[in-house]
Amino acid sequence: MRISILGGAGFIGTNLIMSLMRNTSNEILAVDQSEDYFNRQIKAPNVQLRECQFHKETDFKKLLAAQEVVYHLISTNNPSSSNHNIGKDIAENILISINILEACAANHVKKVIFISSGGTVYGDKAVCPIKENASTNPINTYGIQKLTIEKLFYLYHRMHGLEYSIIRLANPYGPYQRPDGKLGVVTTFLYKALKNEVLTVYGDGKVIRDYIYIDDAVDGVIRIANSERDDRVFNLGSGKGTSVNQVIHLIQQALGHHVAVRYIANRSVDVPSNVLDITKYRTAFGIKELIPLEKGIKLTLDHLKKEWTDTNV
């Protein structure tokens, strides 16, 4: 299978490539803005790295020629930075996605998989656990752009017969997520705690999120991508809600010592509670058990100690 992963150097992309490249019959084209971004773990005979700037002038038709499956993982912003420059965020991400869809249709790509956001497309009014058919009223531009791109997939399917799957992903965490970045409460807090730094929490720490270990997330993404089911939109998470304060407690248990925490004003882009209903996913693929957060935190901690030399303790 000829597979292209757009945004392949990121956290999800890295883990996705590592899983897909185990099947040596897969020919993987990993695309990102610089070859320097790619992790050394994805170097394999069946993985080709391609440097490409993601903007509206990019020739995606040429880039995706002869590809059978395309994973769309590109986003130029994130939930915490959204609403700062609404016009720029919306224009950049939606125009790029239109060009990708045009290229996929022109190249007769068999299927496109889009990683949407289970944490932002539903907004702050949905009742948890949130089903796929719940109302969608995002409160930040990140969620709006994801939802708009979802609608574009539906349109291109009607216009061109382009097959697709949309995965509304919860909050993934685990190995190969940058611990010194702005995303990922579990990983960034673990890293700071290892360095004996103060954890900064927005609000009172009672915000509830759905956390899924990256191995379970990638397994789910591939299962959905390989499926020929008529269902095109799936929630993918743990189906369990955990507060930020509970995450900190589990981190303290894993480390075996207290962690200093500083609480500051909450952010308008954060919904109070977000837990996904994953019944459709479990029913479709027979999934019963996922890695619990307590175990996932320990696995992530082991990885940080191994890969980030300044945290070896």
PDB file of C-alpha atoms in Angstrom:
ATOM      1  CA  MET A   1       0.000   0.000   0.000  1.00  0.00           C
ATOM      2  CA  ARG A   2       1.321   3.459  -0.943  1.00  0.00           C
ATOM      3  CA  ILE A   3       0.606   5.701   2.039  1.00  0.00           C
ATOM      4  CA  SER A   4       1.274   9.404   2.474  1.00  0.00           C
ATOM      5  CA  ILE A   5       1.299  11.025   5.906  1.00  0.00           C
ATOM      6  CA  LEU A   6       1.035  14.815   5.814  1.00  0.00           C
ATOM      7  CA  GLY A   7       2.441  16.176   9.051  1.00  0.00           C
ATOM      8  CA  GLY A   8       4.459  13.016   9.577  1.00  0.00           C
ATOM      9  CA  ALA A   9       7.071  14.532  11.891  1.00  0.00           C
ATOM     10  CA  GLY A  10       4.581  15.381  14.632  1.00  0.00           C
ATOM     11  CA  PHE A  11       3.637  13.333  17.681  1.00  0.00           C
ATOM     12  CA  ILE A  12       0.794  11.388  16.081  1.00  0.00           C
ATOM     13  CA  GLY A  13       2.583  11.166  12.730  1.00  0.00           C
ATOM     14  CA  THR A  14       5.743   9.695  14.254  1.00  0.00           C
ATOM     15  CA  ASN A  15       3.871   6.968  16.118  1.00  0.00           C
ATOM     16  CA  LEU A  16       1.632   6.283  13.129  1.00  0.00           C
ATOM     17  CA  ILE A  17       4.645   5.815  10.829  1.00  0.00           C
ATOM     18  CA  MET A  18       6.370   3.560  13.364  1.00  0.00           C
ATOM     19  CA  SER A  19       3.311   1.317  13.384  1.00  0.00           C
ATOM     20  CA  LEU A  20       2.653   1.308   9.625  1.00  0.00           C
ATOM     21  CA  MET A  21       6.280   0.724   8.624  1.00  0.00           C
ATOM     22  CA  ARG A  22       6.306  -2.649  10.413  1.00  0.00           C
ATOM     23  CA  ASN A  23       4.355  -3.952   7.434  1.00  0.00           C
ATOM     24  CA  THR A  24       7.113  -4.006   4.847  1.00  0.00           C
ATOM     25  CA  SER A  25       4.586  -4.084   2.007  1.00  0.00           C
ATOM     26  CA  ASN A  26       3.625  -0.505   2.923  1.00  0.00           C
ATOM     27  CA  GLU A  27       5.476   2.226   1.014  1.00  0.00           C
ATOM     28  CA  ILE A  28       5.272   5.301   3.242  1.00  0.00           C
ATOM     29  CA  LEU A  29       5.805   8.889   2.144  1.00  0.00           C
ATOM     30  CA  ALA A  30       6.313  10.977   5.292  1.00  0.00           C
ATOM     31  CA  VAL A  31       5.888  14.694   4.622  1.00  0.00           C
ATOM     32  CA  ASP A  32       6.678  17.669   6.838  1.00  0.00           C
ATOM     33  CA  GLN A  33       8.192  21.132   6.648  1.00  0.00           C
ATOM     34  CA  SER A  34      11.762  20.068   7.437  1.00  0.00           C
ATOM     35  CA  GLU A  35      13.593  16.752   7.386  1.00  0.00           C
ATOM     36  CA  ASP A  36      15.248  17.850  10.627  1.00  0.00           C
ATOM     37  CA  TYR A  37      11.877  17.483  12.373  1.00  0.00           C
ATOM     38  CA  PHE A  38      11.651  13.733  11.777  1.00  0.00           C
ATOM     39  CA  ASN A  39      12.506  11.330  14.575  1.00  0.00           C
ATOM     40  CA  ARG A  40      15.343   8.887  13.947  1.00  0.00           C
ATOM     41  CA  GLN A  41      13.008   6.019  14.883  1.00  0.00           C
ATOM     42  CA  ILE A  42      11.111   6.252  11.596  1.00  0.00           C
ATOM     43  CA  LYS A  43      14.117   5.627   9.365  1.00  0.00           C
ATOM     44  CA  ALA A  44      13.407   2.423   7.445  1.00  0.00           C
ATOM     45  CA  PRO A  45      13.783   1.107   3.877  1.00  0.00           C
ATOM     46  CA  ASN A  46      10.051   1.515   3.241  1.00  0.00           C
ATOM     47  CA  VAL A  47       9.846   5.091   4.581  1.00  0.00           C
ATOM     48  CA  GLN A  48      10.671   8.045   2.345  1.00  0.00           C
ATOM     49  CA  LEU A  49      11.046  11.474   3.949  1.00  0.00           C
ATOM     50  CA  ARG A  50       9.907  14.509   2.007  1.00  0.00           C
ATOM     51  CA  GLU A  51      10.415  18.164   2.929  1.00  0.00           C
ATOM     52  CA  CYS A  52       7.488  20.364   1.955  1.00  0.00           C
ATOM     53  CA  GLN A  53       6.135  23.712   3.102  1.00  0.00           C
ATOM     54  CA  PHE A  54       2.408  23.597   3.804  1.00  0.00           C
ATOM     55  CA  HIS A  55       0.814  26.663   2.231  1.00  0.00           C
ATOM     56  CA  LYS A  56      -1.726  27.487  -0.475  1.00  0.00           C
ATOM     57  CA  GLU A  57       0.915  27.496  -3.252  1.00  0.00           C
ATOM     58  CA  THR A  58       2.071  23.936  -2.480  1.00  0.00           C
ATOM     59  CA  ASP A  59       1.636  21.546  -5.423  1.00  0.00           C
ATOM     60  CA  PHE A  60      -0.198  18.814  -3.527  1.00  0.00           C
ATOM     61  CA  LYS A  61      -1.260  17.163  -6.797  1.00  0.00           C
ATOM     62  CA  LYS A  62       2.356  16.456  -7.650  1.00  0.00           C
ATOM     63  CA  LEU A  63       3.212  15.557  -4.066  1.00  0.00           C
ATOM     64  CA  LEU A  64       0.416  12.988  -3.778  1.00  0.00           C
ATOM     65  CA  ALA A  65       0.698  11.464  -7.243  1.00  0.00           C
ATOM     66  CA  ALA A  66       0.275   7.655  -7.189  1.00  0.00           C
ATOM     67  CA  GLN A  67      -0.636   7.602  -3.480  1.00  0.00           C
ATOM     68  CA  GLU A  68      -3.395   5.210  -2.388  1.00  0.00           C
ATOM     69  CA  VAL A  69      -4.067   6.360   1.178  1.00  0.00           C
ATOM     70  CA  VAL A  70      -3.470   9.835   2.611  1.00  0.00           C
ATOM     71  CA  TYR A  71      -3.453  10.804   6.289  1.00  0.00           C
ATOM     72  CA  HIS A  72      -4.154  14.513   6.835  1.00  0.00           C
ATOM     73  CA  LEU A  73      -2.507  15.509  10.145  1.00  0.00           C
ATOM     74  CA  ILE A  74      -1.671  19.124   9.283  1.00  0.00           C
ATOM     75  CA  SER A  75      -2.660  22.052  11.500  1.00  0.00           C
ATOM     76  CA  THR A  76      -0.939  25.421  11.789  1.00  0.00           C
ATOM     77  CA  ASN A  77      -2.370  26.194  15.228  1.00  0.00           C
ATOM     78  CA  ASN A  78      -3.613  24.484  18.382  1.00  0.00           C
ATOM     79  CA  PRO A  79      -6.499  24.986  20.837  1.00  0.00           C
ATOM     80  CA  SER A  80      -4.501  27.135  23.261  1.00  0.00           C
ATOM     81  CA  SER A  81      -3.295  29.534  20.557  1.00  0.00           C
ATOM     82  CA  SER A  82      -6.572  29.759  18.652  1.00  0.00           C
ATOM     83  CA  ASN A  83      -8.754  32.915  18.689  1.00  0.00           C
ATOM     84  CA  HIS A  84      -5.596  35.061  18.566  1.00  0.00           C
ATOM     85  CA  ASN A  85      -5.685  35.541  14.810  1.00  0.00           C
ATOM     86  CA  ILE A  86      -8.994  34.124  13.628  1.00  0.00           C
ATOM     87  CA  GLY A  87      -8.797  35.150   9.972  1.00  0.00           C
ATOM     88  CA  LYS A  88      -5.271  33.841   9.504  1.00  0.00           C
ATOM     89  CA  ASP A  89      -5.945  30.525  11.277  1.00  0.00           C
ATOM     90  CA  ILE A  90      -9.135  29.799   9.370  1.00  0.00           C
ATOM     91  CA  ALA A  91      -7.768  30.844   5.973  1.00  0.00           C
ATOM     92  CA  GLU A  92      -4.495  28.933   6.277  1.00  0.00           C
ATOM     93  CA  ASN A  93      -5.909  25.632   7.465  1.00  0.00           C
ATOM     94  CA  ILE A  94      -9.027  25.529   5.329  1.00  0.00           C
ATOM     95  CA  LEU A  95      -7.316  26.609   2.097  1.00  0.00           C
ATOM     96  CA  ILE A  96      -4.574  24.028   2.606  1.00  0.00           C
ATOM     97  CA  SER A  97      -7.190  21.332   3.219  1.00  0.00           C
ATOM     98  CA  ILE A  98      -9.119  22.280   0.083  1.00  0.00           C
ATOM     99  CA  ASN A  99      -5.928  21.954  -1.960  1.00  0.00           C
ATOM    100  CA  ILE A 100      -5.223  18.558  -0.392  1.00  0.00           C
ATOM    101  CA  LEU A 101      -8.732  17.359  -1.204  1.00  0.00           C
ATOM    102  CA  GLU A 102      -8.472  18.659  -4.764  1.00  0.00           C
ATOM    103  CA  ALA A 103      -5.180  16.783  -5.193  1.00  0.00           C
ATOM    104  CA  CYS A 104      -6.592  13.569  -3.703  1.00  0.00           C
ATOM    105  CA  ALA A 105      -9.621  13.707  -6.009  1.00  0.00           C
ATOM    106  CA  ALA A 106      -7.471  14.436  -9.069  1.00  0.00           C
ATOM    107  CA  ASN A 107      -5.094  11.567  -8.220  1.00  0.00           C
ATOM    108  CA  HIS A 108      -7.950   9.132  -7.487  1.00  0.00           C
ATOM    109  CA  VAL A 109      -6.671   8.449  -3.973  1.00  0.00           C
ATOM    110  CA  LYS A 110      -8.538   5.470  -2.540  1.00  0.00           C
ATOM    111  CA  LYS A 111      -9.091   6.986   0.911  1.00  0.00           C
ATOM    112  CA  VAL A 112      -8.214  10.032   3.008  1.00  0.00           C
ATOM    113  CA  ILE A 113      -8.100   9.973   6.813  1.00  0.00           C
ATOM    114  CA  PHE A 114      -8.530  13.228   8.678  1.00  0.00           C
ATOM    115  CA  ILE A 115      -7.589  13.620  12.336  1.00  0.00           C
ATOM    116  CA  SER A 116     -10.189  16.005  13.710  1.00  0.00           C
ATOM    117  CA  SER A 117     -10.632  17.106  17.327  1.00  0.00           C
ATOM    118  CA  GLY A 118     -12.976  15.389  19.734  1.00  0.00           C
ATOM    119  CA  GLY A 119     -11.943  17.932  22.326  1.00  0.00           C
ATOM    120  CA  THR A 120     -13.026  21.081  20.478  1.00  0.00           C
ATOM    121  CA  VAL A 121     -15.625  20.444  17.743  1.00  0.00           C
ATOM    122  CA  TYR A 122     -18.446  19.832  20.251  1.00  0.00           C
ATOM    123  CA  GLY A 123     -17.975  23.022  22.283  1.00  0.00           C
ATOM    124  CA  ASP A 124     -19.109  23.600  25.856  1.00  0.00           C
ATOM    125  CA  LYS A 125     -22.821  22.665  25.668  1.00  0.00           C
ATOM    126  CA  ALA A 126     -22.624  18.963  24.829  1.00  0.00           C
ATOM    127  CA  VAL A 127     -23.582  16.446  27.521  1.00  0.00           C
ATOM    128  CA  CYS A 128     -20.785  14.029  28.476  1.00  0.00           C
ATOM    129  CA  PRO A 129     -20.046  11.387  27.413  1.00  0.00           C
ATOM    130  CA  ILE A 130     -20.429  12.998  23.995  1.00  0.00           C
ATOM    131  CA  LYS A 131     -21.774  10.981  21.062  1.00  0.00           C
ATOM    132  CA  GLU A 132     -20.826  11.606  17.432  1.00  0.00           C
ATOM    133  CA  ASN A 133     -24.313  12.956  16.675  1.00  0.00           C
ATOM    134  CA  ALA A 134     -24.151  15.599  19.408  1.00  0.00           C
ATOM    135  CA  SER A 135     -24.481  19.258  18.422  1.00  0.00           C
ATOM    136  CA  THR A 136     -21.243  20.922  17.322  1.00  0.00           C
ATOM    137  CA  ASN A 137     -20.693  24.468  18.592  1.00  0.00           C
ATOM    138  CA  PRO A 138     -16.936  25.118  18.929  1.00  0.00           C
ATOM    139  CA  ILE A 139     -15.814  27.974  21.164  1.00  0.00           C
ATOM    140  CA  ASN A 140     -12.424  28.412  19.492  1.00  0.00           C
ATOM    141  CA  THR A 141     -11.142  28.696  15.921  1.00  0.00           C
ATOM    142  CA  TYR A 142      -9.276  25.404  16.212  1.00  0.00           C
ATOM    143  CA  GLY A 143     -12.573  23.574  16.601  1.00  0.00           C
ATOM    144  CA  ILE A 144     -14.231  25.683  13.890  1.00  0.00           C
ATOM    145  CA  GLN A 145     -11.516  24.892  11.352  1.00  0.00           C
ATOM    146  CA  LYS A 146     -11.622  21.175  12.175  1.00  0.00           C
ATOM    147  CA  LEU A 147     -15.400  21.093  11.803  1.00  0.00           C
ATOM    148  CA  THR A 148     -15.266  23.060   8.546  1.00  0.00           C
ATOM    149  CA  ILE A 149     -12.708  20.641   7.108  1.00  0.00           C
ATOM    150  CA  GLU A 150     -14.975  17.742   8.126  1.00  0.00           C
ATOM    151  CA  LYS A 151     -17.779  19.319   6.071  1.00  0.00           C
ATOM    152  CA  LEU A 152     -15.413  19.730   3.122  1.00  0.00           C
ATOM    153  CA  PHE A 153     -14.700  15.988   3.199  1.00  0.00           C
ATOM    154  CA  TYR A 154     -18.429  15.336   2.970  1.00  0.00           C
ATOM    155  CA  LEU A 155     -18.662  17.737   0.020  1.00  0.00           C
ATOM    156  CA  TYR A 156     -15.772  16.159  -1.872  1.00  0.00           C
ATOM    157  CA  HIS A 157     -17.276  12.722  -1.326  1.00  0.00           C
ATOM    158  CA  ARG A 158     -20.522  13.940  -2.921  1.00  0.00           C
ATOM    159  CA  MET A 159     -18.747  15.733  -5.744  1.00  0.00           C
ATOM    160  CA  HIS A 160     -15.982  13.256  -6.561  1.00  0.00           C
ATOM    161  CA  GLY A 161     -16.736  10.031  -4.685  1.00  0.00           C
ATOM    162  CA  LEU A 162     -13.653  10.570  -2.518  1.00  0.00           C
ATOM    163  CA  GLU A 163     -13.649   8.010   0.302  1.00  0.00           C
ATOM    164  CA  TYR A 164     -12.733   9.283   3.754  1.00  0.00           C
ATOM    165  CA  SER A 165     -12.772   8.687   7.486  1.00  0.00           C
ATOM    166  CA  ILE A 166     -12.915  11.387  10.153  1.00  0.00           C
ATOM    167  CA  ILE A 167     -11.485  10.633  13.572  1.00  0.00           C
ATOM    168  CA  ARG A 168     -12.491  12.946  16.397  1.00  0.00           C
ATOM    169  CA  LEU A 169      -9.539  12.269  18.646  1.00  0.00           C
ATOM    170  CA  ALA A 170      -9.444  12.982  22.376  1.00  0.00           C
ATOM    171  CA  ASN A 171      -6.195  13.978  24.149  1.00  0.00           C
ATOM    172  CA  PRO A 172      -3.392  11.602  23.116  1.00  0.00           C
ATOM    173  CA  TYR A 173      -0.242  11.343  25.209  1.00  0.00           C
ATOM    174  CA  GLY A 174       2.840   9.165  25.398  1.00  0.00           C
ATOM    175  CA  PRO A 175       6.256   8.528  23.795  1.00  0.00           C
ATOM    176  CA  TYR A 176       7.575  10.932  21.147  1.00  0.00           C
ATOM    177  CA  GLN A 177       5.330  13.786  22.223  1.00  0.00           C
ATOM    178  CA  ARG A 178       7.507  16.836  22.784  1.00  0.00           C
ATOM    179  CA  PRO A 179       7.619  17.298  26.566  1.00  0.00           C
ATOM    180  CA  ASP A 180       8.855  20.884  26.300  1.00  0.00           C
ATOM    181  CA  GLY A 181       6.046  22.036  24.011  1.00  0.00           C
ATOM    182  CA  LYS A 182       2.673  23.678  24.596  1.00  0.00           C
ATOM    183  CA  LEU A 183       0.480  20.613  24.043  1.00  0.00           C
ATOM    184  CA  GLY A 184      -0.186  17.556  26.179  1.00  0.00           C
ATOM    185  CA  VAL A 185      -0.898  17.977  29.881  1.00  0.00           C
ATOM    186  CA  VAL A 186       0.296  14.488  30.799  1.00  0.00           C
ATOM    187  CA  THR A 187       3.629  14.603  28.977  1.00  0.00           C
ATOM    188  CA  THR A 188       4.511  18.241  29.679  1.00  0.00           C
ATOM    189  CA  PHE A 189       3.613  17.938  33.361  1.00  0.00           C
ATOM    190  CA  LEU A 190       5.644  14.735  33.707  1.00  0.00           C
ATOM    191  CA  TYR A 191       8.656  16.437  32.153  1.00  0.00           C
ATOM    192  CA  LYS A 192       8.384  19.474  34.407  1.00  0.00           C
ATOM    193  CA  ALA A 193       7.896  17.280  37.469  1.00  0.00           C
ATOM    194  CA  LEU A 194      11.023  15.294  36.581  1.00  0.00           C
ATOM    195  CA  LYS A 195      12.962  18.558  36.519  1.00  0.00           C
ATOM    196  CA  ASN A 196      11.387  19.636  39.818  1.00  0.00           C
ATOM    197  CA  GLU A 197       9.673  22.579  38.151  1.00  0.00           C
ATOM    198  CA  VAL A 198       6.365  24.098  39.237  1.00  0.00           C
ATOM    199  CA  LEU A 199       3.310  22.913  37.284  1.00  0.00           C
ATOM    200  CA  THR A 200       1.123  25.788  36.055  1.00  0.00           C
ATOM    201  CA  VAL A 201      -2.594  24.975  35.976  1.00  0.00           C
ATOM    202  CA  TYR A 202      -5.226  27.160  34.322  1.00  0.00           C
ATOM    203  CA  GLY A 203      -8.226  27.527  36.617  1.00  0.00           C
ATOM    204  CA  ASP A 204      -8.829  25.322  39.658  1.00  0.00           C
ATOM    205  CA  GLY A 205      -7.634  22.058  38.105  1.00  0.00           C
ATOM    206  CA  LYS A 206     -11.157  20.635  37.907  1.00  0.00           C
ATOM    207  CA  VAL A 207     -11.304  20.778  34.100  1.00  0.00           C
ATOM    208  CA  ILE A 208     -12.070  17.255  32.877  1.00  0.00           C
ATOM    209  CA  ARG A 209     -10.549  15.708  29.778  1.00  0.00           C
ATOM    210  CA  ASP A 210     -10.462  12.352  28.009  1.00  0.00           C
ATOM    211  CA  TYR A 211      -6.877  11.035  27.732  1.00  0.00           C
ATOM    212  CA  ILE A 212      -5.842   8.200  25.414  1.00  0.00           C
ATOM    213  CA  TYR A 213      -2.417   6.545  25.296  1.00  0.00           C
ATOM    214  CA  ILE A 214      -0.783   6.984  21.902  1.00  0.00           C
ATOM    215  CA  ASP A 215      -0.538   3.239  21.134  1.00  0.00           C
ATOM    216  CA  ASP A 216      -4.308   2.912  21.569  1.00  0.00           C
ATOM    217  CA  ALA A 217      -4.858   6.057  19.502  1.00  0.00           C
ATOM    218  CA  VAL A 218      -2.698   4.853  16.600  1.00  0.00           C
ATOM    219  CA  ASP A 219      -4.240   1.383  16.732  1.00  0.00           C
ATOM    220  CA  GLY A 220      -7.686   2.984  16.498  1.00  0.00           C
ATOM    221  CA  VAL A 221      -6.689   5.303  13.663  1.00  0.00           C
ATOM    222  CA  ILE A 222      -5.362   2.391  11.588  1.00  0.00           C
ATOM    223  CA  ARG A 223      -8.405   0.216  12.313  1.00  0.00           C
ATOM    224  CA  ILE A 224     -10.726   2.997  11.171  1.00  0.00           C
ATOM    225  CA  ALA A 225      -8.558   3.762   8.126  1.00  0.00           C
ATOM    226  CA  ASN A 226      -8.620   0.113   7.033  1.00  0.00           C
ATOM    227  CA  SER A 227     -12.350  -0.255   7.585  1.00  0.00           C
ATOM    228  CA  GLU A 228     -14.840  -0.331   4.739  1.00  0.00           C
ATOM    229  CA  ARG A 229     -17.761   0.546   6.997  1.00  0.00           C
ATOM    230  CA  ASP A 230     -20.307   3.162   5.995  1.00  0.00           C
ATOM    231  CA  ASP A 231     -19.654   5.035   9.250  1.00  0.00           C
ATOM    232  CA  ARG A 232     -17.362   7.931   8.396  1.00  0.00           C
ATOM    233  CA  VAL A 233     -17.058   9.762  11.730  1.00  0.00           C
ATOM    234  CA  PHE A 234     -15.702   8.124  14.883  1.00  0.00           C
ATOM    235  CA  ASN A 235     -14.921   9.416  18.345  1.00  0.00           C
ATOM    236  CA  LEU A 236     -11.625   7.979  19.563  1.00  0.00           C
ATOM    237  CA  GLY A 237     -10.639   8.342  23.199  1.00  0.00           C
ATOM    238  CA  SER A 238     -10.692   6.400  26.451  1.00  0.00           C
ATOM    239  CA  GLY A 239     -14.330   7.139  27.206  1.00  0.00           C
ATOM    240  CA  LYS A 240     -13.287   8.185  30.715  1.00  0.00           C
ATOM    241  CA  GLY A 241     -12.981  11.657  32.202  1.00  0.00           C
ATOM    242  CA  THR A 242     -10.054  12.734  34.375  1.00  0.00           C
ATOM    243  CA  SER A 243      -9.515  16.139  35.953  1.00  0.00           C
ATOM    244  CA  VAL A 244      -6.196  17.959  35.744  1.00  0.00           C
ATOM    245  CA  ASN A 245      -5.885  17.596  39.518  1.00  0.00           C
ATOM    246  CA  GLN A 246      -6.300  13.823  39.176  1.00  0.00           C
ATOM    247  CA  VAL A 247      -3.604  13.744  36.482  1.00  0.00           C
ATOM    248  CA  ILE A 248      -1.243  15.554  38.861  1.00  0.00           C
ATOM    249  CA  HIS A 249      -2.073  13.059  41.605  1.00  0.00           C
ATOM    250  CA  LEU A 250      -1.223  10.130  39.307  1.00  0.00           C
ATOM    251  CA  ILE A 251       2.032  11.822  38.302  1.00  0.00           C
ATOM    252  CA  GLN A 252       2.958  12.199  41.975  1.00  0.00           C
ATOM    253  CA  GLN A 253       2.200   8.513  42.527  1.00  0.00           C
ATOM    254  CA  ALA A 254       4.397   7.515  39.568  1.00  0.00           C
ATOM    255  CA  LEU A 255       7.271   9.700  40.764  1.00  0.00           C
ATOM    256  CA  GLY A 256       6.860   8.873  44.424  1.00  0.00           C
ATOM    257  CA  HIS A 257       7.056  12.462  45.609  1.00  0.00           C
ATOM    258  CA  HIS A 258       5.076  15.691  45.871  1.00  0.00           C
ATOM    259  CA  VAL A 259       4.941  18.124  42.934  1.00  0.00           C
ATOM    260  CA  ALA A 260       4.586  21.901  43.313  1.00  0.00           C
ATOM    261  CA  VAL A 261       1.547  23.387  41.556  1.00  0.00           C
ATOM    262  CA  ARG A 262       0.621  26.997  40.741  1.00  0.00           C
ATOM    263  CA  TYR A 263      -2.971  27.858  39.828  1.00  0.00           C
ATOM    264  CA  ILE A 264      -3.652  30.833  37.553  1.00  0.00           C
ATOM    265  CA  ALA A 265      -6.690  32.311  35.788  1.00  0.00           C
ATOM    266  CA  ASN A 266      -8.553  29.979  33.446  1.00  0.00           C
ATOM    267  CA  ARG A 267      -8.681  30.422  29.659  1.00  0.00           C
ATOM    268  CA  SER A 268     -11.728  31.278  27.589  1.00  0.00           C
ATOM    269  CA  VAL A 269     -10.808  28.659  24.953  1.00  0.00           C
ATOM    270  CA  ASP A 270     -11.131  25.748  27.424  1.00  0.00           C
ATOM    271  CA  VAL A 271     -14.410  23.857  27.880  1.00  0.00           C
ATOM    272  CA  PRO A 272     -15.103  22.717  31.471  1.00  0.00           C
ATOM    273  CA  SER A 273     -15.619  19.052  30.618  1.00  0.00           C
ATOM    274  CA  ASN A 274     -15.005  16.874  27.590  1.00  0.00           C
ATOM    275  CA  VAL A 275     -15.402  13.092  27.603  1.00  0.00           C
ATOM    276  CA  LEU A 276     -16.092  11.160  24.403  1.00  0.00           C
ATOM    277  CA  ASP A 277     -18.594   8.357  24.006  1.00  0.00           C
ATOM    278  CA  ILE A 278     -16.639   5.634  22.184  1.00  0.00           C
ATOM    279  CA  THR A 279     -19.472   3.088  21.998  1.00  0.00           C
ATOM    280  CA  LYS A 280     -19.553   3.198  18.188  1.00  0.00           C
ATOM    281  CA  TYR A 281     -15.811   2.551  17.973  1.00  0.00           C
ATOM    282  CA  ARG A 282     -15.909  -0.292  20.512  1.00  0.00           C
ATOM    283  CA  THR A 283     -18.890  -1.918  18.797  1.00  0.00           C
ATOM    284  CA  ALA A 284     -17.439  -1.611  15.296  1.00  0.00           C
ATOM    285  CA  PHE A 285     -14.021  -3.053  16.130  1.00  0.00           C
ATOM    286  CA  GLY A 286     -14.634  -5.203  19.196  1.00  0.00           C
ATOM    287  CA  ILE A 287     -12.333  -3.140  21.400  1.00  0.00           C
ATOM    288  CA  LYS A 288     -12.753  -3.939  25.091  1.00  0.00           C
ATOM    289  CA  GLU A 289      -9.654  -2.809  26.947  1.00  0.00           C
ATOM    290  CA  LEU A 290      -7.512   0.310  26.565  1.00  0.00           C
ATOM    291  CA  ILE A 291      -4.356   1.211  28.474  1.00  0.00           C
ATOM    292  CA  PRO A 292      -5.464   2.915  31.714  1.00  0.00           C
ATOM    293  CA  LEU A 293      -4.113   6.370  32.465  1.00  0.00           C
ATOM    294  CA  GLU A 294      -2.124   5.206  35.492  1.00  0.00           C
ATOM    295  CA  LYS A 295      -0.205   2.667  33.379  1.00  0.00           C
ATOM    296  CA  GLY A 296       0.139   5.080  30.469  1.00  0.00           C
ATOM    297  CA  ILE A 297       1.724   7.683  32.726  1.00  0.00           C
ATOM    298  CA  LYS A 298       4.296   5.152  33.920  1.00  0.00           C
ATOM    299  CA  LEU A 299       5.098   4.142  30.319  1.00  0.00           C
ATOM    300  CA  THR A 300       5.479   7.788  29.342  1.00  0.00           C
ATOM    301  CA  LEU A 301       7.700   8.414  32.357  1.00  0.00           C
ATOM    302  CA  ASP A 302       9.970   5.504  31.377  1.00  0.00           C
ATOM    303  CA  HIS A 303      10.274   6.930  27.858  1.00  0.00           C
ATOM    304  CA  LEU A 304      11.148  10.412  29.120  1.00  0.00           C
ATOM    305  CA  LYS A 305      13.879   9.033  31.352  1.00  0.00           C
ATOM    306  CA  LYS A 306      15.310   7.067  28.430  1.00  0.00           C
ATOM    307  CA  GLU A 307      15.052   9.595  25.594  1.00  0.00           C
ATOM    308  CA  TRP A 308      15.541  12.941  27.341  1.00  0.00           C
ATOM    309  CA  THR A 309      18.988  12.559  28.884  1.00  0.00           C
ATOM    310  CA  ASP A 310      18.712  15.575  31.159  1.00  0.00           C
ATOM    311  CA  THR A 311      15.821  13.840  32.967  1.00  0.00           C
ATOM    312  CA  ASN A 312      17.594  10.610  33.835  1.00  0.00           C
ATOM    313  CA  VAL A 313      17.077  10.031  37.553  1.00  0.00           C
TER     314      VAL A 313
END
